[in-house]
Amino acid sequence: MGALSDAERLDWLRLARADGVGPITFAKLVARFGTAGDALTALPDLAARAGRRKPLRAPSRAAAQREIEAAAAVGAR
């Protein structure tokens, strides 16, 4: 896979930070849905079908953007 666009990077970070999504689940979701954005869209339905009463929460795009900016400010990528 090539470099991620800014939008894809935000979606990857949001999915990685979503409730109950660890590295294995992250990889399976991206493999199943093709993109992190599509996986994020599917999360509420997946959680409901699994019997979860509370929806899975993912950080907002704004929160993910702030995290990326904070990381860049200290030289992280």
XYZ file of C-alpha atoms in Angstrom:
77
model
C 0.000 0.000 0.000
C 1.256 3.489 -0.821
C 1.302 6.533 1.391
C -1.986 7.464 3.019
C -3.785 10.668 2.117
C -4.552 13.060 4.963
C -8.187 11.886 4.998
C -7.139 8.225 5.076
C -4.676 8.938 7.886
C -7.491 10.492 9.931
C -9.730 7.483 9.315
C -6.941 5.054 10.254
C -6.292 6.926 13.499
C -9.998 7.123 14.338
C -10.474 3.400 13.702
C -7.360 2.520 15.704
C -8.682 4.584 18.634
C -12.255 3.241 18.459
C -13.610 1.362 21.476
C -12.781 -2.333 21.312
C -10.586 -2.096 18.210
C -7.108 -3.471 18.725
C -4.498 -4.200 16.076
C -5.956 -7.546 14.991
C -9.510 -6.215 14.785
C -8.224 -3.130 12.950
C -6.532 -5.283 10.313
C -9.585 -7.527 9.925
C -11.928 -4.542 9.560
C -9.774 -2.878 6.903
C -9.421 -6.182 5.058
C -13.171 -6.780 5.171
C -14.362 -3.272 4.288
C -11.479 -2.102 2.114
C -10.837 1.184 3.885
C -10.741 2.449 7.448
C -13.460 4.963 6.526
C -15.808 2.227 5.357
C -15.013 0.213 8.491
C -15.885 3.239 10.656
C -19.207 3.544 8.861
C -19.931 -0.133 9.525
C -19.012 -0.082 13.242
C -22.443 0.870 14.623
C -24.184 -1.892 12.682
C -21.518 -4.455 13.590
C -21.814 -3.554 17.271
C -25.607 -3.773 17.189
C -25.573 -7.146 15.434
C -23.101 -8.410 18.031
C -25.588 -7.464 20.768
C -23.659 -4.514 22.127
C -26.047 -2.158 23.888
C -23.847 0.925 23.687
C -22.493 1.945 20.288
C -18.789 1.686 19.637
C -17.266 5.104 19.873
C -14.519 6.462 17.675
C -12.845 9.835 18.128
C -14.189 12.667 16.009
C -12.298 13.812 12.937
C -11.415 16.989 14.830
C -9.974 15.023 17.769
C -7.941 12.828 15.419
C -6.667 15.921 13.599
C -5.592 17.471 16.918
C -3.726 14.274 17.798
C -1.920 14.277 14.452
C -0.993 17.944 14.860
C 0.268 17.378 18.416
C 2.394 14.467 17.223
C 3.798 16.514 14.335
C 4.656 19.353 16.752
C 7.081 17.035 18.571
C 8.451 15.510 15.374
C 6.413 12.284 15.283
C 4.942 10.911 12.078
